[in-house]
Tab-separated table of C-alpha atoms and ligand atoms in Angstrom:
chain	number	residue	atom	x	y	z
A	1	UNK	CA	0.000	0.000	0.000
A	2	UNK	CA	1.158	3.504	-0.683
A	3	UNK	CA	1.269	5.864	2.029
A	4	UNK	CA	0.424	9.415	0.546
A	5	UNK	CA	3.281	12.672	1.975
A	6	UNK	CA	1.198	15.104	4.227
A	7	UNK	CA	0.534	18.145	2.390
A	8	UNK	CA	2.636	20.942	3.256
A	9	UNK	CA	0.110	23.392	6.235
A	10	UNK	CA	-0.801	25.769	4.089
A	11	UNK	CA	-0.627	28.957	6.441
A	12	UNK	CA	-1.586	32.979	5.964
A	13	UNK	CA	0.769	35.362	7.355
A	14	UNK	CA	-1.431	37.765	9.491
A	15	UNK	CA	0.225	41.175	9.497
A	16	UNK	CA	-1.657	43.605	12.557
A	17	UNK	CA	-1.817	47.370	10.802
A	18	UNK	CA	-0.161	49.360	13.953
A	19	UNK	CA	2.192	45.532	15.207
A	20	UNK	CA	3.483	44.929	11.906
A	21	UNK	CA	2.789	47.676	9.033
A	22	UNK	CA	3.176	50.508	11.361
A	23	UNK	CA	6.141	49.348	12.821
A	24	UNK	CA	8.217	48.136	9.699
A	25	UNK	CA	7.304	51.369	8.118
A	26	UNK	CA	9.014	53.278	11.528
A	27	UNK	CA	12.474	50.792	10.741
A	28	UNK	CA	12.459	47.731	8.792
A	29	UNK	CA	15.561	46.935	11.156
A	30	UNK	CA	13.950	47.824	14.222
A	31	UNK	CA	10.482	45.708	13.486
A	32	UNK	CA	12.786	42.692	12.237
A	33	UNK	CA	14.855	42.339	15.751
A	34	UNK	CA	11.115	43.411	18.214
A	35	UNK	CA	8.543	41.613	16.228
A	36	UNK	CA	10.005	38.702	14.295
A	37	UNK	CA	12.359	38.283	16.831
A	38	UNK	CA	10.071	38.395	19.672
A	39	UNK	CA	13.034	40.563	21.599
A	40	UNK	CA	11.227	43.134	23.565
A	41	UNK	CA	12.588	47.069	23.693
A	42	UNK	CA	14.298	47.121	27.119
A	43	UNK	CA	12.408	50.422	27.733
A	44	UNK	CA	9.517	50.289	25.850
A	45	UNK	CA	8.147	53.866	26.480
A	46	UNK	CA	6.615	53.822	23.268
A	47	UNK	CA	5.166	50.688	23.166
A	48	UNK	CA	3.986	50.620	26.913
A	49	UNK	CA	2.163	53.978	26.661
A	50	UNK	CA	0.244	53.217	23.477
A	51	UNK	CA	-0.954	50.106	25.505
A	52	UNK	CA	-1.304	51.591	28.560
A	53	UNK	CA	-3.591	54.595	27.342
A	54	UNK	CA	-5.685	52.194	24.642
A	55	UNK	CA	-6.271	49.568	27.718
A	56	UNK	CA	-7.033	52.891	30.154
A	57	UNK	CA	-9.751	54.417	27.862
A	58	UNK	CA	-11.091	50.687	26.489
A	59	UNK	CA	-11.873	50.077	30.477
A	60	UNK	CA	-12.721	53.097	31.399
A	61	UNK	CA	-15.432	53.517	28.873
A	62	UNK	CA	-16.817	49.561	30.199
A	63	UNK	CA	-16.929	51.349	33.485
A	64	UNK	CA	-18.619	54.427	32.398
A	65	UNK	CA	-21.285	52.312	30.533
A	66	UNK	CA	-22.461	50.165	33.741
A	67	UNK	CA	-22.299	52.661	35.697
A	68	UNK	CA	-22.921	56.246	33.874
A	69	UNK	CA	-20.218	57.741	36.724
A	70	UNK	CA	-20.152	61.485	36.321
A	71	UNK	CA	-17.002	63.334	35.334
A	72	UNK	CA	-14.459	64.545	36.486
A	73	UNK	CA	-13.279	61.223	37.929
A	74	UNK	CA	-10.922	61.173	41.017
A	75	UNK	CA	-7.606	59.687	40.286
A	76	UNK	CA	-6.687	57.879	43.658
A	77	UNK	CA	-10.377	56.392	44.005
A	78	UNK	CA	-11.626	56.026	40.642
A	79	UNK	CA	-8.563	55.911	38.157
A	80	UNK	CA	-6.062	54.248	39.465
A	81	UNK	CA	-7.899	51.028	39.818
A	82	UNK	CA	-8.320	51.135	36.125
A	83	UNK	CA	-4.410	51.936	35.813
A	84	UNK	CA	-3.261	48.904	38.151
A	85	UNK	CA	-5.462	46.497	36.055
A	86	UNK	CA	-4.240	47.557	32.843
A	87	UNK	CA	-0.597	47.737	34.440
A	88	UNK	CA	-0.574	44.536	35.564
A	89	UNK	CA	-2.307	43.068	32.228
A	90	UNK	CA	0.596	44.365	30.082
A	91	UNK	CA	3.128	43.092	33.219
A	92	UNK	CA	1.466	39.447	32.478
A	93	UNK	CA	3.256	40.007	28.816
A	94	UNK	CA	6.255	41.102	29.478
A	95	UNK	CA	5.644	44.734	29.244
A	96	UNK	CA	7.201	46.527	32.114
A	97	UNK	CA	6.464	50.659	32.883
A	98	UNK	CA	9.237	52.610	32.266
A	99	UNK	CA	11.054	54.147	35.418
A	100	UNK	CA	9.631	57.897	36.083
A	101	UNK	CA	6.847	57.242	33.577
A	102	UNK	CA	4.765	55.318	36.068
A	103	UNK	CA	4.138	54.345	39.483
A	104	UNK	CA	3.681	50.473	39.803
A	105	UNK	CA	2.363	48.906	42.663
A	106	UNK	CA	1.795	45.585	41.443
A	107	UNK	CA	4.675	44.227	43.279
A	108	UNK	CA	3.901	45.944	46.668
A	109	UNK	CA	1.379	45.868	49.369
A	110	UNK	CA	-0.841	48.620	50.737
A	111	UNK	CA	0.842	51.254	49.014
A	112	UNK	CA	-0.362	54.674	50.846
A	113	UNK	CA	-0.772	56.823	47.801
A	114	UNK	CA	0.422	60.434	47.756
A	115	UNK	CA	0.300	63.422	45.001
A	116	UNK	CA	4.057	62.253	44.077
A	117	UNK	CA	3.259	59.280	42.856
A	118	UNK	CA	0.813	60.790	40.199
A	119	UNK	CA	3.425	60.807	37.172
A	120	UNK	CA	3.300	61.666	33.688
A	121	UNK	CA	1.457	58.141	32.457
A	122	UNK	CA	-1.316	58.852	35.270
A	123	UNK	CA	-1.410	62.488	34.451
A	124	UNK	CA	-2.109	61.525	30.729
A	125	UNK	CA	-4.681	58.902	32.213
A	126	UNK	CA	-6.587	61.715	34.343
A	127	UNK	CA	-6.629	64.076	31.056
A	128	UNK	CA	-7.940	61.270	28.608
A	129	UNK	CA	-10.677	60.479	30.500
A	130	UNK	CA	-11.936	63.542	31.917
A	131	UNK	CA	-11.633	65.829	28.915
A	132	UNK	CA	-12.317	63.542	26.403
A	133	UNK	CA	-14.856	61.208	27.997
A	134	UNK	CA	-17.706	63.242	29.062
A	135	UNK	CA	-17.959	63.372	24.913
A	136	UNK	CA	-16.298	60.466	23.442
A	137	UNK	CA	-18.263	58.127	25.548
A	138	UNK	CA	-22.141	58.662	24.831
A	139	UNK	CA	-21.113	58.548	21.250
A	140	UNK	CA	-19.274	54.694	21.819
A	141	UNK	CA	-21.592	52.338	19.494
A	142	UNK	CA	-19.271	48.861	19.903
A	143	UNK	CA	-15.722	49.183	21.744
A	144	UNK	CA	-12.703	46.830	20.804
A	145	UNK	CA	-14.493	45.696	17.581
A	146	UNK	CA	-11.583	43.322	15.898
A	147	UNK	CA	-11.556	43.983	11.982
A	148	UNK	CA	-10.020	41.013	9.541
A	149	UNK	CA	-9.738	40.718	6.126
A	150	UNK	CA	-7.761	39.088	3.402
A	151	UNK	CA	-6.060	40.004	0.481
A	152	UNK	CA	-4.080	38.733	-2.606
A	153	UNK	CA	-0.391	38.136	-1.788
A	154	UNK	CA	1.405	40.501	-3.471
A	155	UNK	CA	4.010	39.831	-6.401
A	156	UNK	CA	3.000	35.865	-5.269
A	157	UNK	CA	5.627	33.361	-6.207
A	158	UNK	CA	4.551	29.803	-5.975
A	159	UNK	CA	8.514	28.787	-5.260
A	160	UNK	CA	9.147	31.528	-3.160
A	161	UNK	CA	6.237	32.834	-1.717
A	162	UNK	CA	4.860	31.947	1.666
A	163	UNK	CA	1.179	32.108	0.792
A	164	UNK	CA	-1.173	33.291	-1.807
A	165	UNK	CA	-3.049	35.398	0.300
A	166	UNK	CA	-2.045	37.823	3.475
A	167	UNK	CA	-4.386	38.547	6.295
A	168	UNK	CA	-4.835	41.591	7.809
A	169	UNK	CA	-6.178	42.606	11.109
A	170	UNK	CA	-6.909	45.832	13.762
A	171	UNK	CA	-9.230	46.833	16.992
A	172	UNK	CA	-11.241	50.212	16.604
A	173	UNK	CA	-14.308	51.712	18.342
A	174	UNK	CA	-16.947	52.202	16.363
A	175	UNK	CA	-19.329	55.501	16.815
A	176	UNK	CA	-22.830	55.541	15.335
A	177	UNK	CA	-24.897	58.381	13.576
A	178	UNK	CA	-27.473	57.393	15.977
A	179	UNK	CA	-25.908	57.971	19.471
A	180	UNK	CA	-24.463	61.111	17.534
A	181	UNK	CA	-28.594	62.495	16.639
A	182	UNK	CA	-29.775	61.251	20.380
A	183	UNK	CA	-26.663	62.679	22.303
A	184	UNK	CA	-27.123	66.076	19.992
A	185	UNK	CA	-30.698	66.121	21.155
A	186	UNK	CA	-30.465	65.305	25.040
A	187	UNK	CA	-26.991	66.828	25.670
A	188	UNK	CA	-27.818	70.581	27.552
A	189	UNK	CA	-24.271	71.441	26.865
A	190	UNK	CA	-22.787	71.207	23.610
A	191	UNK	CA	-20.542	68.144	22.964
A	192	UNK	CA	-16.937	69.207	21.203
A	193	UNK	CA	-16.746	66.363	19.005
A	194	UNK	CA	-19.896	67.261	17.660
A	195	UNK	CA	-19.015	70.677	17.483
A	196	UNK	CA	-15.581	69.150	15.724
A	197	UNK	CA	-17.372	67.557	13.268
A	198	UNK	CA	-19.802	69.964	12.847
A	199	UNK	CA	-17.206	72.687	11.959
A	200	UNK	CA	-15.550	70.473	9.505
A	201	UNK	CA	-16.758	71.351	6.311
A	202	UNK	CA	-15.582	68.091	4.302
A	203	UNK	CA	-17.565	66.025	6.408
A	204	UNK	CA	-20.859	68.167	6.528
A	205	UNK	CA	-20.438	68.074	2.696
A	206	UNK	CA	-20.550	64.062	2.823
A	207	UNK	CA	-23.348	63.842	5.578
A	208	UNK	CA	-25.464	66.046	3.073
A	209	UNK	CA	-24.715	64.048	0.147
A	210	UNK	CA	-24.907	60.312	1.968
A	211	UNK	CA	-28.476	58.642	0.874
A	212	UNK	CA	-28.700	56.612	4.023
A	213	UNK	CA	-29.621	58.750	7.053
A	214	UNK	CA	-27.171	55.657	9.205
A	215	UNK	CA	-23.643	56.265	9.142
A	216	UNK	CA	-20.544	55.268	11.391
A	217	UNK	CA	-16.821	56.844	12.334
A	218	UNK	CA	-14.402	54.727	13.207
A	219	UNK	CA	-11.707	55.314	16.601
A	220	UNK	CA	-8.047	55.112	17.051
A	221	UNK	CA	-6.238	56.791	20.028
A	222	UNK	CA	-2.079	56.960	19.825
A	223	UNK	CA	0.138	57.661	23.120
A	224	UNK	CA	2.070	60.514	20.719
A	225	UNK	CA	1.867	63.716	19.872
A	226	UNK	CA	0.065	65.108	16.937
A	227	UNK	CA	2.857	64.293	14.156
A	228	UNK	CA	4.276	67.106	11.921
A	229	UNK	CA	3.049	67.278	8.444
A	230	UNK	CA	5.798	66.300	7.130
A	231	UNK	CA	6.549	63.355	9.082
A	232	UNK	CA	5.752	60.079	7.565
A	233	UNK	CA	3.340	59.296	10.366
A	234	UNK	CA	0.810	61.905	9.337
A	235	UNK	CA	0.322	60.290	5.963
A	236	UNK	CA	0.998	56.634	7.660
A	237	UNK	CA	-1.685	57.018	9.889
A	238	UNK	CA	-4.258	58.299	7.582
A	239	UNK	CA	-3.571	55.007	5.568
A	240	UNK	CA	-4.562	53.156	8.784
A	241	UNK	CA	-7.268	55.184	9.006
A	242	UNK	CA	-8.441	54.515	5.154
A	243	UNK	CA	-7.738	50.654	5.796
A	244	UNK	CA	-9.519	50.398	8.714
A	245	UNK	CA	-12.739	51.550	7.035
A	246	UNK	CA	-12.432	49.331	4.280
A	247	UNK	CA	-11.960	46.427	6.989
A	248	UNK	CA	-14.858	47.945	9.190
A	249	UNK	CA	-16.867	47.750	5.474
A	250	UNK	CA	-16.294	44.220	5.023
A	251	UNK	CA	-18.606	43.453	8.340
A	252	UNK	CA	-22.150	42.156	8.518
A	253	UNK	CA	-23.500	44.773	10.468
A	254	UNK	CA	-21.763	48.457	9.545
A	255	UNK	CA	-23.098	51.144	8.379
A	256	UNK	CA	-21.482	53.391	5.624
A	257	UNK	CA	-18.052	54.800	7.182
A	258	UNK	CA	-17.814	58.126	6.617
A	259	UNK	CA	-15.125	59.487	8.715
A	260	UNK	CA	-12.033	58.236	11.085
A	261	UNK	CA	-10.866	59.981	14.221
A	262	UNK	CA	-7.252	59.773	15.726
A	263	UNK	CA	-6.602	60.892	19.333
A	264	UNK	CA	-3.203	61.913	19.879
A	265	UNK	CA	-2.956	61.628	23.722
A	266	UNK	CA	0.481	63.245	24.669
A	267	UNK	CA	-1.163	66.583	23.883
A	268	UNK	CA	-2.951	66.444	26.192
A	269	UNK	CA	-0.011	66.340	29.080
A	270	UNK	CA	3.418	67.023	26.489
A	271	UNK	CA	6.336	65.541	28.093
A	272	UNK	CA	9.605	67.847	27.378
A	273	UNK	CA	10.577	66.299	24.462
A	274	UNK	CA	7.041	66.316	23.205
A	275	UNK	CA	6.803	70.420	23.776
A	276	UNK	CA	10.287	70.730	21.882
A	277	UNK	CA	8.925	69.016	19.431
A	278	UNK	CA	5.553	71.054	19.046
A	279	UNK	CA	7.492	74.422	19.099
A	280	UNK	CA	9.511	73.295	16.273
A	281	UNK	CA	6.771	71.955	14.222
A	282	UNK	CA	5.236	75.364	15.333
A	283	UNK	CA	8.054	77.524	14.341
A	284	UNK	CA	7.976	75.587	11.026
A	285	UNK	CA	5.230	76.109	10.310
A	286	UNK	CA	4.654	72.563	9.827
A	287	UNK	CA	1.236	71.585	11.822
A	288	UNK	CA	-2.168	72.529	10.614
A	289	UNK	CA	-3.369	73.229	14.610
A	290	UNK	CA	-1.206	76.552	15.801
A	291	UNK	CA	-1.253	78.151	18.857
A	292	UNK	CA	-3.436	81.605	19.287
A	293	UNK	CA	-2.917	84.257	22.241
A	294	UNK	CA	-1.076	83.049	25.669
A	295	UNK	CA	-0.186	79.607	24.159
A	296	UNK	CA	1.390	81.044	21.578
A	297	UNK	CA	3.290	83.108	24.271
A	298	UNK	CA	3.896	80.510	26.496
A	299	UNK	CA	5.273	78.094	23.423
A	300	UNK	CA	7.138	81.052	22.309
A	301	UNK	CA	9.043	82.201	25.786
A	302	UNK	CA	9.433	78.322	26.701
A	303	UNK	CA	12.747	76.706	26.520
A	304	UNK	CA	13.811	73.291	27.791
A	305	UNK	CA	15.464	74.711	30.546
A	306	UNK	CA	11.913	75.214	32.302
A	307	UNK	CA	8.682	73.818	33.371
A	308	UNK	CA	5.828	72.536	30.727
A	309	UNK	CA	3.971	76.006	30.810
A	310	UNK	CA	-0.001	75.765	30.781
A	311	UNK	CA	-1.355	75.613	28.029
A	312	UNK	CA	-5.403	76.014	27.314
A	313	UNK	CA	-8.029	73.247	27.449
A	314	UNK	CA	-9.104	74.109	23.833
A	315	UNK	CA	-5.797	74.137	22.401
A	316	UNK	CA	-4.421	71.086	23.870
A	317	UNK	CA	-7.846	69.662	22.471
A	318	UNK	CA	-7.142	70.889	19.165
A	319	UNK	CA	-4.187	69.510	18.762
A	320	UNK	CA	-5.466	65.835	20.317
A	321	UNK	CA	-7.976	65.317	17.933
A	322	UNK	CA	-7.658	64.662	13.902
A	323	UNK	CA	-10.725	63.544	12.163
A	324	UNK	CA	-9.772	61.869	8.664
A	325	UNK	CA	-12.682	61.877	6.204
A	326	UNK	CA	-13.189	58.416	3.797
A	327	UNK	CA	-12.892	59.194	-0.048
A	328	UNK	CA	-13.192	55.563	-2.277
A	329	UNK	CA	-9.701	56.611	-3.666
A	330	UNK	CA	-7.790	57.418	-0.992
A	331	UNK	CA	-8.898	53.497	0.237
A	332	UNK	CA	-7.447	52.148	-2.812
A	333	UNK	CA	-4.044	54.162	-2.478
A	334	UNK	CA	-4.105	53.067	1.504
A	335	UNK	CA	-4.409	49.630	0.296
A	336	UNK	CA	-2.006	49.507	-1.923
A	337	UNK	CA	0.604	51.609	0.054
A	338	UNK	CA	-0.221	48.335	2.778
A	339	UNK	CA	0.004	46.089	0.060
A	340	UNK	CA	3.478	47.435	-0.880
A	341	UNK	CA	4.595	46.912	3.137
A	342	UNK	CA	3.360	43.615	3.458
A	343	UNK	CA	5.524	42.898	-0.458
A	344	UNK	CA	8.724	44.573	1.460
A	345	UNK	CA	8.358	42.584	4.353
A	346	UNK	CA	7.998	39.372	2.648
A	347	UNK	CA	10.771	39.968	0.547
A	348	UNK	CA	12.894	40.881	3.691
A	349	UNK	CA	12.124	37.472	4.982
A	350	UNK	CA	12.703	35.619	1.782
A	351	UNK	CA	16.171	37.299	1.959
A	352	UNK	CA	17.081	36.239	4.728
A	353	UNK	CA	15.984	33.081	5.022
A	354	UNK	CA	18.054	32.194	2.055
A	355	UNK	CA	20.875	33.444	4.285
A	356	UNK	CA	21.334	37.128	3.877
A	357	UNK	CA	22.897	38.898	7.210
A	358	UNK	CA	20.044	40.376	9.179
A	359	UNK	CA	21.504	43.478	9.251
A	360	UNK	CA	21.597	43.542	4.847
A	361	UNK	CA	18.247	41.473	4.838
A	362	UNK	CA	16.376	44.702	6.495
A	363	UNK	CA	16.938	48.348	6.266
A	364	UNK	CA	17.930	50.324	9.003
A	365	UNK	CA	16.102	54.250	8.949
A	366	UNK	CA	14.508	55.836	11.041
A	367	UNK	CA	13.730	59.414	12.361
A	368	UNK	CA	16.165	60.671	15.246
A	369	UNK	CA	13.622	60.546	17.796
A	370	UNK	CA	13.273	56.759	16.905
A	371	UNK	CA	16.564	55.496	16.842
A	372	UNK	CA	17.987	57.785	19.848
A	373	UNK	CA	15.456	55.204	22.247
A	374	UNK	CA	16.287	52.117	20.357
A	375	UNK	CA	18.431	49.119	21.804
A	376	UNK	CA	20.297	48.488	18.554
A	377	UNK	CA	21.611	51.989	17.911
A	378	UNK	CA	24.713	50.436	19.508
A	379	UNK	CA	25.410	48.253	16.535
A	380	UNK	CA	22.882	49.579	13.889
A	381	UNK	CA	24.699	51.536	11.006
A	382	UNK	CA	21.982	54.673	10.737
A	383	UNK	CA	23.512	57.791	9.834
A	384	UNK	CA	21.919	58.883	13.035
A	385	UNK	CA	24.133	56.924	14.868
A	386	UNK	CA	27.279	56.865	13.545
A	387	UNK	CA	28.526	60.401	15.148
A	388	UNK	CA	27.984	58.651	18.378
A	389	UNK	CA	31.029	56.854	20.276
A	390	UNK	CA	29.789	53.930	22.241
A	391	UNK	CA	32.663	52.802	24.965
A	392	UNK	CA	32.494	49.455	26.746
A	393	UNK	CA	33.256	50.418	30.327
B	401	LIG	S1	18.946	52.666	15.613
B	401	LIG	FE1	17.424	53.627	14.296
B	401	LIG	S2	17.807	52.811	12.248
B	401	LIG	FE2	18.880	51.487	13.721
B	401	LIG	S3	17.459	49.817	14.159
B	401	LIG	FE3	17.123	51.371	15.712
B	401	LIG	S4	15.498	52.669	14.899
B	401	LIG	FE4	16.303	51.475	13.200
C-alpha cells in the first residue's frame, strides 16, 4: 500500500496594521529584531504607553457604561484602579512601565498613595478620561471591535512565496450616527466632538450628500503627539485610518463609514521632548493646529530649561484630535501603500531566510527621535548613529 506525503500546512501570514505595518514602516531593522524576533525594547516607552492609554480608555469607557459615573473622575479612588489592572495586564506580557513614567504597585502591598506618585502616564490617564470622555463616551456604538480581512499576496511566487493570500487585522471603536442624533438632542451642553465635526466642512459636505440617514466613524487613540506634516506618520496614519474603514466595510453589520478619528494623547499632558517638538513643528510652520494668544506666548518664551507652561483646554484639544474623512480613492491608495509593506516585508524574509545577514536582509532608517530610544543603535549603522562613540566600560 502507498502511504500518501502530508501536504505541506498551508498557512496565511497575518500582518496587525499598527504591530506589523506601522512598525516596519518606523524601521524595517527595528520591526525585524522586536517583532520577528520576539526581543522586547528594554524600555519600551513607546510601546507601553500606546498600551497603557488604549487599555485605560477601552476600560474606562466599560466602566462608564455600567455605571454612567459622572465626570471629572478622582484619580486615587476612581482611576487608578483602572491603571493597576491595565498595568498589571501588560506586566502578564512582558511589558514593564518605564522608570519615572509610572508608578507600579503591582509588586507591593498597601501602598499609601500620595500626590508624588501621580506621574506623567497617570497624568495623561486623568486628562484622557476627563476631557475627552464626558464626549467620546455617549457617542461609543461597539468598543474593541476586531476587523479582519484578506487580500491577494502581493508579487505571489509559488517557489518563493509563503502564501497566496495575506491577512490583515486591527481593533477600533466604532461611533454611530445614531448615538451622535440622540446625544445632539439630550446633551444641555454642547458636545466638542460634535461641534468638531460639525465645523468640519468636508464632512458636513458628505453627511449632506450620503443617501442613508445611518452612518458610522471609526476610533483610534495613539500615546504621541500630533505628528508634523511632514513626518511620515501623518500620511501613515491616515492610511490606517483609510484601511480600517475598508476592513470595518467588510462586516455584517456596519453602516457606511464616513469618517475616522485619531486621538493623539500626549497633547494632552506634552512631556519635554514632546513640547520641543511642538514648538519646532510650530516655528515651522509645519502643523495645521497653531497656537493663538497666551499659548502662543507661552510656546514662544518656553525653553527646555523650564517647566511645561499651561497651556489652554481648547488648544491642547485641538491639537489631540484629527478627524480623517473616507474618499473611495484614498482606500485604494491606503491599500495599496499596505500592500506594498506587506511585499517589502515578505521579501525581507525571503532574503534572509536564504541566508542574507540580518543586518543587509532589512533596512535600518529611522527618524532621530526613533533610533535615539532604540536598543540596537549600539550596533545599527543609521547615519543617526554613527557620530555617536559607544565605549564598553
Ligand atoms: S537605531 Fe534607528 S535605524 Fe537602527 S534599528 Fe534602531 S530605529 Fe532602526
Amino acid at each position: 500500500m502507498k502511504l500518501s506525503a502530508r501536504s505541506k500546512a498551508y498557512m496565511i501570514p497575518e500582518y496587525s496594521l499598527t504591530g506589523d505595518l506601522l512598525s516596519f514602516l518606523t524601521c524595517n531593522l527595528q520591526y525585524r529584531y522586536q517583532n520577528k524576533g520576539t526581543l522586547p525594547p528594554s524600555m519600551p516607552i513607546q510601546l507601553w504607553f500606546g498600551e497603557f492609554i488604549h487599555g485605560i480608555m477601552e476600560e474606562s469607557y466599560i466602566k462608564w457604561k455600567n455605571g454612567k459615573t459622572e465626570f471629572p473622575w478622582d484619580w486615587k479612588t476612581q482611576i487608578r484602579p483602572i491603571e493597576d489592572m491595565i498595568d498589571l495586564r501588560l506586566q502578564v506580557r512582558g511589558l514593564y512601565p518605564p522608570p519615572k513614567q509610572f508608578y507600579s504597585t503591582v509588586n507591593e502591598e498597601n501602598v499609601e498613595l500620595t500626590d508624588d506618585h501621580e506621574l506623567i502616564a497617570s497624568a495623561r490617564a486623568i486628562a484622557s478620561i476627563n476631557i475627552w470622555g464626558p464626549y467620546l463616551f455617549p457617542l461609543i456604538d461597539s468598543a474593541e471591535v476586531l476587523i479582519k480581512g484578506i487580500r491577494d499576496m502581493p508579487d505571489y511566487d509559488e517557489s518563493k512565496s509563503r502564501s497566496n493570500y495575506y491577512g490583515i487585522n486591527g481593533v477600533i471603536d466604532v461611533l454611530s450616527s445614531i448615538n451622535i442624533q440622540e446625544t445632539q438632542e439630550k446633551s444641555k451642553s454642547d458636545n466638542e466632538i460634535i461641534n468638531y465635526l460639525k465645523e468640519n466642512k468636508k464632512f458636513q459636505e458628505t453627511i449632506f450628500n450620503l443617501d442613508d440617514e445611518e452612518y458610522e466613524i471609526i476610533i483610534d487613540y495613539k500615546g504621541m503627539k500630533r505628528p508634523g506634516l511632514d513626518s511620515p506618520n501623518w500620511l501613515h496614519h491616515q492610511w490606517q485610518i483609510l484601511t480600517y474603514s475598508w476592513l470595518r466595510s467588510k462586516q455584517e453589520d456596519s453602516k457606511k463609514i464616513i469618517a475616522g478619528i485619531i486621538f493623539y494623547l500626549n497633547e494632552l499632558v506634552p512631556s519635554i521632548p514632546d513640547l520641543k517638538a511642538i514648538q519646532k513643528d510650530i516655528f515651522k510652520n509645519n502643523t495645521d493646529v497653531l497656537p493663538e494668544d497666551k499659548d502662543l506666548i507661552a510656546i514662544e518664551e518656553w525653553d527646555e530649561s523650564k517647566k511645561v507652561p499651561e497651556l489652554s483646554d481648547k488648544f491642547k484639544m485641538n491639537r489631540s484630535i484629527r478627524i480623517i474623512n473616507i474618499d473611495e480613492n484614498k482606500i485604494k491608495t491606503s491599500l495599496k501603500e499596505f500592500d506594498d509593506v506587506v511585499k517589502n516585508i515578505e521579501k525581507s524574509l525571503i532574503r534572509e531566510t536564504d541566508g542574507c545577514k540580518i543586518k543587509e536582509a532589512w533596512k535600518a532608517d529611522a527618524e532621530e527621535r526613533t533610533c535615539l530610544a532604540c536598543d540596537f543603535k549600539t550596533f545599527c549603522n543609521n547615519k543617526h548613529n554613527q557620530s555617536k562613540e559607544f565605549r564598553i566600560p
